[in-house]
Coordinates of C-alpha atoms in Angstrom, one line a residue:
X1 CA 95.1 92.5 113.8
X2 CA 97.2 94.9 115.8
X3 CA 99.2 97.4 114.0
X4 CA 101.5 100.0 114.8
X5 CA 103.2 102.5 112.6
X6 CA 106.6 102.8 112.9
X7 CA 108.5 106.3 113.4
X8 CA 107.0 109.7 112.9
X9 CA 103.8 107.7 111.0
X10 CA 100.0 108.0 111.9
X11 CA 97.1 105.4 111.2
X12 CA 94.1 108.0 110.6
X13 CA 90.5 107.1 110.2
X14 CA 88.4 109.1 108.1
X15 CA 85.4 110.6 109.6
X16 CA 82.3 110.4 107.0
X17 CA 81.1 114.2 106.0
X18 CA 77.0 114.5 106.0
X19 CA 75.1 113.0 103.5
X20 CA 72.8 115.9 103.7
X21 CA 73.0 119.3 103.0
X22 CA 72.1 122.6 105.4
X23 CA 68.8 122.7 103.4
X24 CA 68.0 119.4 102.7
X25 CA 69.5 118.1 99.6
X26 CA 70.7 114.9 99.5
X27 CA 74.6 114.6 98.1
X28 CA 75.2 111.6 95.9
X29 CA 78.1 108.9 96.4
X30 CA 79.6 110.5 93.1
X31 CA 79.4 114.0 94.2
X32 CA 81.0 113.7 97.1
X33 CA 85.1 114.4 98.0
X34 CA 87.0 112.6 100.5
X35 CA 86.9 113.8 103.8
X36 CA 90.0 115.8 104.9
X37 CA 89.0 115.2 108.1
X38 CA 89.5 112.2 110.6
X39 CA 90.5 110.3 113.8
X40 CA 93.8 109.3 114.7
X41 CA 94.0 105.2 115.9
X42 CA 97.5 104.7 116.2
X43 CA 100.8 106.7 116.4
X44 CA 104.4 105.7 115.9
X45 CA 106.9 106.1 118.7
X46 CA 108.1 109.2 117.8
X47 CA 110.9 110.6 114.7
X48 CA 114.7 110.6 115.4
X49 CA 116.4 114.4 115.4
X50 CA 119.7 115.0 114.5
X51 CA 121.2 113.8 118.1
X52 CA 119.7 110.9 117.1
X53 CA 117.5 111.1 120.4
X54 CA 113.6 110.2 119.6
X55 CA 111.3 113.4 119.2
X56 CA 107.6 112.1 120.6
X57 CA 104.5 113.1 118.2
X58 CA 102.6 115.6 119.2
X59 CA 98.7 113.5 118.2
X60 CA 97.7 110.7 120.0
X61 CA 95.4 108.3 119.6
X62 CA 91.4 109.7 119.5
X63 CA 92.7 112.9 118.1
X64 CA 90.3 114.8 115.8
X65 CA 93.1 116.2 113.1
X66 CA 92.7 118.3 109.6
X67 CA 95.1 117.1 107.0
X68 CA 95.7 118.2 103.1
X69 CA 93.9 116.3 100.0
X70 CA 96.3 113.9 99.2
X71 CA 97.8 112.9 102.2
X72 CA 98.8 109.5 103.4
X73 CA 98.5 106.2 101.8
X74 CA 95.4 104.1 101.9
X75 CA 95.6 101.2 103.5
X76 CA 93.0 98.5 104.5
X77 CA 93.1 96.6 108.2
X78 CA 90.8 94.3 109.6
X79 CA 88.3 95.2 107.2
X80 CA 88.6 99.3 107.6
X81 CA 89.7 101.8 104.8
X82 CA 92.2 103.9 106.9
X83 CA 95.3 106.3 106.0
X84 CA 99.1 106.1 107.1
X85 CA 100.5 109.4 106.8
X86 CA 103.3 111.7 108.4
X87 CA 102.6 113.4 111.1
X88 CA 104.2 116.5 109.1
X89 CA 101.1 115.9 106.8
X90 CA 98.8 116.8 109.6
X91 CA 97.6 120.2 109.0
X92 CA 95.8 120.9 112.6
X93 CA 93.9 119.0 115.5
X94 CA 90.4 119.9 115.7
X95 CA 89.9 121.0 119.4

């Protein structure tokens, strides 16, 4: 399935944290947070500004971006747990 977010929305992929600590110790499932961390797969065409001309995101697809805790809305396609969020709830692209 093909999908494309409408607007000023992003489809973000979550990029898995190490299971494994610095020095060795092995996290659980249960211990660990949700990344805040992922991959951007798909970006909307852009958000309309007051002279109702169409502002283009600044992400693109294969970004690396930051984004807060409880961002975006889970979502599942073809199989994948990914998130549709704003692209004001983008914090920063990892560079």
């Amino acid at each position: 399935m093909k999908f494309r977010p409408l607007h000023d929305r992003v489809l973000v992929k979550r990029v898995e944290e190490e299971a494994k600590t610095a020095g060795g110790i092995i996290i659980p499932d249960t211990a660990k947070e949700k990344p805040q961390e992922g991959e951007i797969v798909a970006v909307g065409s852009g958000a309309r500004g007051d002279d109702n001309e169409i502002i283009p995101l600044e992400v693109k697809a294969g970004d690396r971006v930051l984004f807060g805790k409880w961002s975006g809305t889970e979502v599942k396609v073809d199989g994948q747990d990914l998130l549709i969020m704003k692209e004001s709830d983008i914090l920063g692209i990892v560079e």
